[in-house]
XYZ file of C-alpha atoms in Angstrom:
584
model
C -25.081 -28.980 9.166
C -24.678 -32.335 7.646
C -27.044 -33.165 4.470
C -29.555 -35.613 4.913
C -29.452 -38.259 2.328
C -32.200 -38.076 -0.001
C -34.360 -39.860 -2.695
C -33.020 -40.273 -5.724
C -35.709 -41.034 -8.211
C -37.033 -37.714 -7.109
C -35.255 -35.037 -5.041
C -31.901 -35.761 -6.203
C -31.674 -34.208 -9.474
C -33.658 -31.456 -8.091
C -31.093 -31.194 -5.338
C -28.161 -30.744 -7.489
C -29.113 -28.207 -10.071
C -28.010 -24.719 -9.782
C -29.866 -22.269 -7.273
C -30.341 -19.683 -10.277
C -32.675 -22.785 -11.967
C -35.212 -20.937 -9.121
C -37.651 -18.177 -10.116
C -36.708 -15.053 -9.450
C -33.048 -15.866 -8.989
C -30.977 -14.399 -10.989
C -27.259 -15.069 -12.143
C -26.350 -11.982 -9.877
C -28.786 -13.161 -6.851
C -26.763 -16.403 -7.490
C -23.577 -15.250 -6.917
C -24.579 -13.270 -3.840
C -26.270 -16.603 -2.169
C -22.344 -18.210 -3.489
C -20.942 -15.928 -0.872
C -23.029 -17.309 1.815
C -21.944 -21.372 0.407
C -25.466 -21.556 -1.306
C -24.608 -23.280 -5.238
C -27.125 -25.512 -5.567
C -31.063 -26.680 -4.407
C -29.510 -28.393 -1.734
C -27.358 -26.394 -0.529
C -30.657 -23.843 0.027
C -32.620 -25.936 1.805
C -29.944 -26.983 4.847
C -28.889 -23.173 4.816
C -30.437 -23.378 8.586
C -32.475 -20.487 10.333
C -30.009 -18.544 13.065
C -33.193 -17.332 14.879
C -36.730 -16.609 14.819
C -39.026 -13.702 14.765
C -41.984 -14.665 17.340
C -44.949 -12.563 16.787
C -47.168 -14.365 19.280
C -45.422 -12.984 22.944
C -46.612 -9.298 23.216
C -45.150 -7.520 25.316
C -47.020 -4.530 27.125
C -45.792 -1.281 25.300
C -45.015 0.010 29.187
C -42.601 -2.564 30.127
C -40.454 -2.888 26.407
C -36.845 -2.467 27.226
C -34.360 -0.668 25.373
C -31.938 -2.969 23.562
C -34.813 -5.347 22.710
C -36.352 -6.607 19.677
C -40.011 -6.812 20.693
C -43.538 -7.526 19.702
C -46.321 -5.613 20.815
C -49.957 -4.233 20.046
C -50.443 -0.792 20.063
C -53.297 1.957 19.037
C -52.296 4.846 16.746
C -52.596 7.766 19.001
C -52.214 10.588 16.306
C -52.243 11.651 13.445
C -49.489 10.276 11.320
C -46.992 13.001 9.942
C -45.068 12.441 6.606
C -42.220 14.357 6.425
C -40.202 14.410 2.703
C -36.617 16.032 2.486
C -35.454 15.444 -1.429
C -35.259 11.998 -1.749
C -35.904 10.804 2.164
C -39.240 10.384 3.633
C -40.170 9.370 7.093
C -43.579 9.254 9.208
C -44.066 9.991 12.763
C -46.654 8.581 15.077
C -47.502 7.661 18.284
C -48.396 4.449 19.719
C -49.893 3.154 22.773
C -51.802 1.061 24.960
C -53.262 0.958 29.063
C -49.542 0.780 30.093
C -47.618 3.146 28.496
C -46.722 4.425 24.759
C -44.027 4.934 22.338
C -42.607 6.750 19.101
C -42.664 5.665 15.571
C -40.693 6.473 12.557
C -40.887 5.025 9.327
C -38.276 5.766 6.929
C -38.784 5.590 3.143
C -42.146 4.512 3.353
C -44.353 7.219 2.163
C -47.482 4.946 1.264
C -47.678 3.923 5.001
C -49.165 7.164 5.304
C -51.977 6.455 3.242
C -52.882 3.054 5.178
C -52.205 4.229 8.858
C -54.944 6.128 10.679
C -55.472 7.027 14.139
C -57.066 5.027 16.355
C -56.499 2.125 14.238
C -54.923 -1.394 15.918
C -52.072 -2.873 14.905
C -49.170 -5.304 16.449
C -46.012 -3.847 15.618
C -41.975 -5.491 15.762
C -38.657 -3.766 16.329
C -35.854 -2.938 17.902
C -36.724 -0.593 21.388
C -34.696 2.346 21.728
C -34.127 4.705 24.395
C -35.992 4.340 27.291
C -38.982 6.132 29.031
C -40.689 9.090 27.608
C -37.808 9.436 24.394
C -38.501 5.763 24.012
C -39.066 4.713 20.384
C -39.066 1.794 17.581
C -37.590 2.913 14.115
C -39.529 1.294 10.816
C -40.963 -1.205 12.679
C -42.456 -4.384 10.958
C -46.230 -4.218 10.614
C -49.288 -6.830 10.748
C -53.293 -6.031 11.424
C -54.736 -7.607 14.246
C -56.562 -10.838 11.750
C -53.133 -11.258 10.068
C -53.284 -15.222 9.693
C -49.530 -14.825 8.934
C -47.065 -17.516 10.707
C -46.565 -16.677 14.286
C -42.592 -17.359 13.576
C -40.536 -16.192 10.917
C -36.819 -17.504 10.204
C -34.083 -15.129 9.804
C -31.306 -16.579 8.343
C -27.730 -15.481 7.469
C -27.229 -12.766 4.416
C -24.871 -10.942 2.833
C -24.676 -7.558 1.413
C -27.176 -7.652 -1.310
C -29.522 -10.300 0.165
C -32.279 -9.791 2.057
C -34.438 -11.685 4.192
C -37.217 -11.545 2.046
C -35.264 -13.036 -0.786
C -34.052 -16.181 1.684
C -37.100 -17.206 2.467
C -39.354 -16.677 -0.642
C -36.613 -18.736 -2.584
C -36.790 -21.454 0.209
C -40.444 -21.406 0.255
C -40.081 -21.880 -3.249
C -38.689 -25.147 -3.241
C -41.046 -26.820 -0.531
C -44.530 -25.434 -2.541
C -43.356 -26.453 -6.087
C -41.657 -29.557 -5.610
C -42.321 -33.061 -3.943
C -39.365 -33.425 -1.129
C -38.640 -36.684 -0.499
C -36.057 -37.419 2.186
C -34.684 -40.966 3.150
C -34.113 -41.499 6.607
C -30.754 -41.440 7.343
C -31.425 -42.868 11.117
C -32.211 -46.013 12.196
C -36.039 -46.500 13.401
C -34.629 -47.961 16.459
C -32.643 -45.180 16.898
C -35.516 -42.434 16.450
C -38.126 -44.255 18.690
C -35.512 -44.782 21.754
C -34.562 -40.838 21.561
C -38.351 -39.389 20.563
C -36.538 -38.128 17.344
C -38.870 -36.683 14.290
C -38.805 -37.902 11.034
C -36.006 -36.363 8.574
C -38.623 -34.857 6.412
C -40.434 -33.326 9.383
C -37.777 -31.447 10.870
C -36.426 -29.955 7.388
C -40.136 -28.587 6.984
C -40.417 -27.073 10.312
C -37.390 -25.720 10.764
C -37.830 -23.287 8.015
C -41.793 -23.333 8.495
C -42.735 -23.662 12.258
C -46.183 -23.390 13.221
C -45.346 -22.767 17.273
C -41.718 -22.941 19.731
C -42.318 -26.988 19.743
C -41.953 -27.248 16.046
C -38.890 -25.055 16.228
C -37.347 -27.267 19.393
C -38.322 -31.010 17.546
C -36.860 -29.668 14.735
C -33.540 -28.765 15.650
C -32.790 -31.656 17.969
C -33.968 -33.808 15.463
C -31.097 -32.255 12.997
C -28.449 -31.802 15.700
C -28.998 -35.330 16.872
C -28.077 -36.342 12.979
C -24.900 -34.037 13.056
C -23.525 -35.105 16.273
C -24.354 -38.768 15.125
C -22.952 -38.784 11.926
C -19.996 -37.105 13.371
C -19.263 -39.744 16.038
C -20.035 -42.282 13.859
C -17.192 -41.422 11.206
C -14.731 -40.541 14.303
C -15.645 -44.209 15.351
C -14.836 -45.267 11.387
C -11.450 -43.377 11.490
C -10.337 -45.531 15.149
C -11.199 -48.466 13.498
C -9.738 -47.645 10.212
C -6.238 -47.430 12.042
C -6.034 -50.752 12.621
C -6.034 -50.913 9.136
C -2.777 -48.936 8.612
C 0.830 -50.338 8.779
C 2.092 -48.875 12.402
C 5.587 -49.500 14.439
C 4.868 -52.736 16.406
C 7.356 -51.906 18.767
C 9.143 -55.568 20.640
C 8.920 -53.999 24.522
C 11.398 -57.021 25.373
C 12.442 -57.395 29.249
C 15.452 -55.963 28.645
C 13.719 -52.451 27.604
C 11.133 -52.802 30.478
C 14.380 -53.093 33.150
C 15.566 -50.073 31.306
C 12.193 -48.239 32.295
C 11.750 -49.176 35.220
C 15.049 -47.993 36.600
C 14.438 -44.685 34.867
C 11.435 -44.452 36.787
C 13.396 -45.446 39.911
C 15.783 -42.760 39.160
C 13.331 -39.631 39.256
C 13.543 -37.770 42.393
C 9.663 -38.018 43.149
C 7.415 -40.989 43.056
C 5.462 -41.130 39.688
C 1.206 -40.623 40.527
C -1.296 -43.885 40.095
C -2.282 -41.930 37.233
C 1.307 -41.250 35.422
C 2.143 -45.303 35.907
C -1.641 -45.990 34.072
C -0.567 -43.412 31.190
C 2.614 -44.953 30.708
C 1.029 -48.695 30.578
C -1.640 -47.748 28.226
C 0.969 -45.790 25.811
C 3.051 -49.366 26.126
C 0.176 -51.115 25.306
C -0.254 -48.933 21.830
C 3.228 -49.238 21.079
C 2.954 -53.344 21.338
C 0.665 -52.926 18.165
C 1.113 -53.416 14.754
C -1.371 -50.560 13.787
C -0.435 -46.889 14.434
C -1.654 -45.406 17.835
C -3.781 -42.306 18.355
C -4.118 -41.434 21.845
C -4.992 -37.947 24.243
C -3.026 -37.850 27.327
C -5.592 -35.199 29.450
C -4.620 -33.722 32.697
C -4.350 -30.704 34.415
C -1.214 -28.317 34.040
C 0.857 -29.639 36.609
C -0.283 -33.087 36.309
C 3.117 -34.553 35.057
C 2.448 -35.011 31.043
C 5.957 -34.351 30.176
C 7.003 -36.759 32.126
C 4.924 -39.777 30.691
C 5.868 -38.195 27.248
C 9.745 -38.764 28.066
C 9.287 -42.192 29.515
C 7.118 -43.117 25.922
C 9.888 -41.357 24.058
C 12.545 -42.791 26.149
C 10.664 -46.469 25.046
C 10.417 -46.189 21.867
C 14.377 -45.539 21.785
C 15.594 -48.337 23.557
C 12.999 -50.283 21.059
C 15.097 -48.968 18.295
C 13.064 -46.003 17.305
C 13.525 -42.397 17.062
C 10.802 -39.674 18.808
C 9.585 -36.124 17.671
C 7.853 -33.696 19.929
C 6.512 -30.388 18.649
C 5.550 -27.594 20.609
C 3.748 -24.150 19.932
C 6.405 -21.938 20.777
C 10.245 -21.636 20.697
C 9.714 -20.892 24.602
C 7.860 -24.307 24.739
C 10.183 -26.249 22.815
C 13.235 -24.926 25.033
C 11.836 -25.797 28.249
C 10.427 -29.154 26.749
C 13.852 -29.886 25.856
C 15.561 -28.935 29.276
C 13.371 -31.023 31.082
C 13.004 -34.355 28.968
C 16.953 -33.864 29.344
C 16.862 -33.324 33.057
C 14.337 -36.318 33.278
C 16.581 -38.691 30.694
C 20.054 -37.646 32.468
C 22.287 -40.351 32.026
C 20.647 -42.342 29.762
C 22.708 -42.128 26.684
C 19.833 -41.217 24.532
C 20.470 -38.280 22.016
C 18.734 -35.288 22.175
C 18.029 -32.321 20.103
C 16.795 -29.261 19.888
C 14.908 -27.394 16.491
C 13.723 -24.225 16.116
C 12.770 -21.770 13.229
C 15.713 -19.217 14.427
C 18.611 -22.035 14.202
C 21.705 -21.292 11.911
C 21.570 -23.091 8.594
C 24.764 -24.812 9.409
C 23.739 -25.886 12.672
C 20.329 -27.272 11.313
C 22.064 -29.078 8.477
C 24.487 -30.758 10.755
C 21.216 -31.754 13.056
C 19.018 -32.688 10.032
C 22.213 -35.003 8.980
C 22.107 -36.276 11.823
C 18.369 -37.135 12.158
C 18.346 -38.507 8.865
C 21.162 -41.287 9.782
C 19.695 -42.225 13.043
C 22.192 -40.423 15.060
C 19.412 -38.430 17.231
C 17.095 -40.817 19.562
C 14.401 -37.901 20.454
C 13.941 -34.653 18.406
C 11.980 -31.419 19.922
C 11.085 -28.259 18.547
C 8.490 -25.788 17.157
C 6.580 -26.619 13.917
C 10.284 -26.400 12.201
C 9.830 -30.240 12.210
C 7.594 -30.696 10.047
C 9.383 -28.507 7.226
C 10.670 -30.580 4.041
C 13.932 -31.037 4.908
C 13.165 -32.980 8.304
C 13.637 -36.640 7.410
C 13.887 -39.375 10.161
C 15.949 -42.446 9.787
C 13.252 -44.675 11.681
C 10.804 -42.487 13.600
C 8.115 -44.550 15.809
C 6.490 -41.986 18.373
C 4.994 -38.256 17.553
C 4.546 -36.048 20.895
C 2.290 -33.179 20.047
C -0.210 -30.781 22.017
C -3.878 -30.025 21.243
C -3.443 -27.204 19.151
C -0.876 -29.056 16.703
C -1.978 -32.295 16.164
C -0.242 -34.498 13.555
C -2.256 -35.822 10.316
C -1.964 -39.129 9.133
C -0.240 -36.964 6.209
C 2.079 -35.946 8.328
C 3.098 -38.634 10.228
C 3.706 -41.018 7.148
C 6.245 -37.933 5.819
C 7.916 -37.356 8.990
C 8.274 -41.209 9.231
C 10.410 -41.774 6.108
C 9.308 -45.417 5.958
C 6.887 -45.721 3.179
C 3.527 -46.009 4.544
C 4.374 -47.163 8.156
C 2.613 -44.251 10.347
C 4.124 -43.557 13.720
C 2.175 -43.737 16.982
C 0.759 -40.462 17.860
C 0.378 -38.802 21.843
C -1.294 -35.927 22.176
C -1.491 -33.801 25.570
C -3.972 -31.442 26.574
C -4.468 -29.738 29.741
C -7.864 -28.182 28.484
C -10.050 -29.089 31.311
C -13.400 -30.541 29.065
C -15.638 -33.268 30.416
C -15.139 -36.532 29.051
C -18.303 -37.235 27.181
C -17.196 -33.366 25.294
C -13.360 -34.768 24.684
C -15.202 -37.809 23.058
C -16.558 -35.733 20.387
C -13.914 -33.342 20.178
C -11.002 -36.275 19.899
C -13.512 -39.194 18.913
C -10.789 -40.563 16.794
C -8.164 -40.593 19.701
C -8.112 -43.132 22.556
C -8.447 -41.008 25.936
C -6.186 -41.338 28.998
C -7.278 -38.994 31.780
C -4.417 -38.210 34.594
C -6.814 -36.903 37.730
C -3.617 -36.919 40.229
C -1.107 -34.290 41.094
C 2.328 -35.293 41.785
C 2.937 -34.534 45.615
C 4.287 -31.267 46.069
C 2.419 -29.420 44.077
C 0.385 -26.874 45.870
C -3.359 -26.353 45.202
C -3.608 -22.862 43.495
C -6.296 -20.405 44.994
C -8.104 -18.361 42.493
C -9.679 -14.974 43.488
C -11.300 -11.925 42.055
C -10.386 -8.249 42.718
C -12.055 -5.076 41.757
C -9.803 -1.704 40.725
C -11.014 -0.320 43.776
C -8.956 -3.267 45.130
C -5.578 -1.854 43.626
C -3.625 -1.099 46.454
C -4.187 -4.546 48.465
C -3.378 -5.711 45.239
C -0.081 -4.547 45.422
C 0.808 -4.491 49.071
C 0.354 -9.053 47.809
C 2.735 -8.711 45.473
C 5.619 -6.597 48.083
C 4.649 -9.730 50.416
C 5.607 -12.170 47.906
C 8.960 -10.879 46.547
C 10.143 -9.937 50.183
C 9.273 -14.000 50.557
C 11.735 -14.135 47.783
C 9.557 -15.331 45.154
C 8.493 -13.719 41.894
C 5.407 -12.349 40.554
C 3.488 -12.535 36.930
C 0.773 -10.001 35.507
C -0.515 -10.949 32.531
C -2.530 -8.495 30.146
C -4.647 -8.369 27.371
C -2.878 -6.100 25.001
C 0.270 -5.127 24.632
C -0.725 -1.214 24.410
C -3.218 1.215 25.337
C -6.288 1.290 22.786
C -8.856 3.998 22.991
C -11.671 2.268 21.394
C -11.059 0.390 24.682
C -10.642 0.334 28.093
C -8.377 -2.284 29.284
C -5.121 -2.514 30.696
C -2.554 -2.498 28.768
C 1.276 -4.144 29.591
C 2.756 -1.542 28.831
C 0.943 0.987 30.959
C 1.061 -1.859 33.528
C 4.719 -1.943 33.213
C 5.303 1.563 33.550
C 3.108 1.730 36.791
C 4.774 -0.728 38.649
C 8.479 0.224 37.499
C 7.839 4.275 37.854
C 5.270 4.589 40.449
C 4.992 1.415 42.484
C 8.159 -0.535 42.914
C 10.923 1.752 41.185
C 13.178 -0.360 43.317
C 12.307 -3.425 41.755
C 13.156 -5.753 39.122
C 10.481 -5.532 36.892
C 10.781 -6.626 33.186
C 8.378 -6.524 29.868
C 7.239 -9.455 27.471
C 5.419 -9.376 24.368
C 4.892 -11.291 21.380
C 6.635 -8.096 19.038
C 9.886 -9.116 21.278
C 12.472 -11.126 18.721
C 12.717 -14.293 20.023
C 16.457 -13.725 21.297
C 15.030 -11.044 23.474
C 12.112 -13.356 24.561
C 14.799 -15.888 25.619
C 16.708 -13.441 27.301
C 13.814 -12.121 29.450
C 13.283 -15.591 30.322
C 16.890 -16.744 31.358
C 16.984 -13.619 33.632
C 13.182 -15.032 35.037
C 15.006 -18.058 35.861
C 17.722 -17.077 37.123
C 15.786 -14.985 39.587
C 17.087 -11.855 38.267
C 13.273 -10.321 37.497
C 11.022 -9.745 40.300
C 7.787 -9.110 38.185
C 7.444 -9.944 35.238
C 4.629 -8.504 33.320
C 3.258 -9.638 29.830
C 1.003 -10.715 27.355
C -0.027 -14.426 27.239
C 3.111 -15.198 25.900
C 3.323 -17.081 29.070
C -0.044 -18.397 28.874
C 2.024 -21.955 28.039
C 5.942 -23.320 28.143
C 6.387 -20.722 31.810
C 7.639 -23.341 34.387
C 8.780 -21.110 36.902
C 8.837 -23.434 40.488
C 9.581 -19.913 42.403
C 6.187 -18.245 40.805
C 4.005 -18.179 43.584
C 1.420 -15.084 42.473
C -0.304 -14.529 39.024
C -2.335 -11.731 37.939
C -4.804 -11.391 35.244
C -5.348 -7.876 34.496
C -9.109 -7.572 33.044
C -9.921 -11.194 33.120
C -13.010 -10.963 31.040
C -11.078 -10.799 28.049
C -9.473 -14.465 28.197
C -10.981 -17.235 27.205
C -11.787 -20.028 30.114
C -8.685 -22.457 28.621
C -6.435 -19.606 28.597
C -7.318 -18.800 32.297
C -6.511 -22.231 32.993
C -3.162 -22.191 31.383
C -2.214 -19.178 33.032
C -3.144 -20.296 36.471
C -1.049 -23.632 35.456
C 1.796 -20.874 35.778
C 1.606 -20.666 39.370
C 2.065 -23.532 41.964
């Protein structure tokens, strides 16, 4: 949560001085709220509520649920018992009301016995357990029936040592002894057109709510703030670029014939959406400020191919091109088909990865450094202090591994001229979402498939469904085309019931298909063993292959035609979109 600016005359200083400055916090209650990020006043105040306890919705005691925590008023239907055994106590008792009734144990609490009487009225809170008549609530919270208490309570993060009576008497602290004063941060424009509270308002209630609308003003009010403040330095950092020294690249006609017969060249007809990418990267490469921009489209969608046309640009313009990629599997495949796509065009290519030779590397690094290489790919070996490039104008990287300005001015070699930046994603987020999450980038979205590519059907099967499930993948490899089952984990965990690969693997290659080709891949695999495993995939010497998400990206497999996700539930929804990416 972002900090609210405040008044100086008055909360500042306050603000700023050490949390142990509070009564009743100690130097060693100080260094337990350090663990949770909590150093000073202010750092107290925005330490925000993760949830509420409501005491106003009562629940009938005959319809609580187990698993719940729940409020509810109850009579004390007998006689409370304390039992002591050496240094534990607890006290039974029964509560109830017209619709049912439940047990009560109190642990440690020995005086509760001297306060709690049957046929006395009381709302309790707690946790439910078990269900009808070996239902109970253990030590549940206590209030009479005239408690004027407030209906909602915060519960906020702790660590061991803290508790949440600590939090909040601390907290309540500060807003009782001292005079708050917060300066707007918003604009009153700004707060009128989106019904937005005051920044004083929604500090107070959020730790002090008198009912659920306090609670809901409250924390749109603060997450409006975040969200704004965080779009509103993404939108200083674009502009701020056009502050920084970039590769104005000359795109003379000469270099335009040059790209348009490589596009000519390619065996397929480049999408509406490929020939936009390609004119917007153009356009950033025209500038004399670095560019910054997300290439989003679906796997399958023909990214690499805009990449090696950009890269392909910014050679002919006299610059050299770096694209990193997560994995060596990645990087390979990257490299065999920006070299498929560039055939014939003279432009030098290279491959680096962590596992090269040191002779080989230092013959390529040479090279790089003395402008002998046109386009570089590899894994995050690229960025390692020996990479130096003679003249480098254009970064290629993917979502997870974006460059920093950092970076890109070391990789560049050229002082503080920062190279133009693409970034591809196949992470399929709604635009107004990849505006926060890349609100510094400049957004290209490519909606079209290149023709061809067949629309990938997507359907779930139950274990009872094992056998059809198999009979699918006979029917595809007597088509003659190959098969990928992806798991979770690479062995069998007992804390766990999933499939594992290698069970899987075993099944298929004992008991299924013992006639089969049927290989295993795992991250443990040495990456010369990884690479083999994949050169026999494409070669069409595996019939199934079966592994971890390894594949989940770099797998581009044309003859693929079935995928399956053993125990779905435990991917993520990107990486089921990757792996379905693998297919089609």
């Amino acid at each position: 949560m972002s900090e609210l600016n405040y008044s100086e005359d008055t909360s500042g200083h306050l603000f700023r001085q050490s949390i142990t400055t509070l009564p009743r916090i100690s130097d060693k209650r100080g260094r337990l709220f350090a663990k949770l990020g909590i150093e000073t006043v202010g750092d107290l105040i925005w330490l925000m509520p993760r949830s509420y306890n409501d005491w106003s919705r009562r629940v009938p005691v005959g319809r609580l649920v187990e698993g719940d925590v729940a409020t509810f008023e109850a009579v004390i239907e007998n006689v409370p018992s304390l039992t002591r055994r050496g240094k534990l106590s607890y006290i039974r008792a029964r509560l109830g009301d017209d619709t049912g009734s439940i047990r009560a144990v109190w642990f440690n609490q020995p005086w509760l016995g001297d306060q709690l009487r049957r046929g006395d009225r009381y709302i309790f809170r707690g946790k439910i357990e078990g269900s009808g008549r070996s239902r109970s609530v253990n030590t549940p919270e206590i209030r009479a029936i005239d408690d004027e208490s407030p209906a909602f309570i915060p519960v906020y993060p702790l660590t061991a040592g803290l508790n949440q009576a600590t939090v909040r008497q601390a907290i309540s602290t500060v807003f009782s002894n001292h005079d708050i004063a917060l300066t707007e941060s918003l604009p009153a424009k700004i707060r009128i057109d989106y019904r937005l509270s005051t920044a004083d308002y929604a500090l107070r209630r959020i730790h002090a709510p008198e009912s659920e609308h306090d609670i809901e003003v409250a924390r749109r009010r603060l997450a409006f703030e975040e969200l704004f403040l965080l779009m509103a330095g993404l939108r200083y950092m674009k502009l701020g670029r056009r502050e920084e020294h970039g590769p104005a690249m000359k795109l003379t006609e000469e270099v335009l014939e040059l790209l348009k017969k490589r596009m000519e060249r390619l065996p397929y007809k480049l999408t509406p959406s490929q020939e936009t990418a390609i004119a917007s990267i153009l356009n950033d490469f025209r500038q004399p400020y670095p560019g910054n921009r997300l290439l989003q489209g679906d796997v399958g969608s023909g990214k690499t191919v805009v990449a090696a046309m950009a890269m392909a640009v910014a050679a002919w313009s006299g610059f050299q091109s770096v694209m990193m990629a997560p994995t060596t599997i990645l990087a390979t495949q990257h490299a065999e088909s920006v070299t498929s796509i560039l055939e014939g065009s003279g432009l030098r290519i290279a491959l680096l990865t962590g596992g090269m030779a040191p002779s080989r590397k230092r013959l390529l690094t040479d090279s790089l450094a003395d402008g002998e290489i046109d386009i570089l790919i590899g894994t995050h070996a690229v960025i390692e202090q020996d990479i130096r490039f003679a003249k480098l104008g254009c970064c290629v990287t993917d979502e997870q591994h974006r460059f920093g300005v950092r970076q890109r001015v070391k990789l560049s070699g050229e002082g503080d001229v920062i190279p133009h930046t693409l970034v591809m994603s196949a992470t399929p987020i709604p635009r107004t979402l990849a505006l926060i999450l890349y609100g510094d980038l400049d957004i290209t979205e490519m909606k079209d498939m290149p023709s061809g590519r067949q629309a990938v059907k997507t359907y779930t099967a139950r274990s009872e469904d094992r056998s059809r499930i198999d009979r699918l993948m006979e029917r595809e490899i007597n088509l003659g085309h190959q098969v990928f089952v992806v798991c979770p984990m690479i062995e069998e965990s007992p804390e766990l019931d999933i499939q594992s690969a290698a069970s899987v693997h075993e099944r298929l290659s004992r008991l299924v298909f013992p006639d089969r080709r049927i290989a295993l891949m795992h991250g443990k695999l040495k990456a010369s063993e990884k690479s083999k495993v994949m050169r026999d995939f494409d070669q069409g010497d595996i019939d199934i292959l079966v592994s971890t998400t390894v594949i989940e990206v770099g797998i581009d497999q044309p003859n693929a035609t079935l995928l399956i996700v053993e125990n779905a539930e435990r991917f993520g929804l990107s990486q089921l979109h990757q792996l379905r990416g693998r297919v089609g």
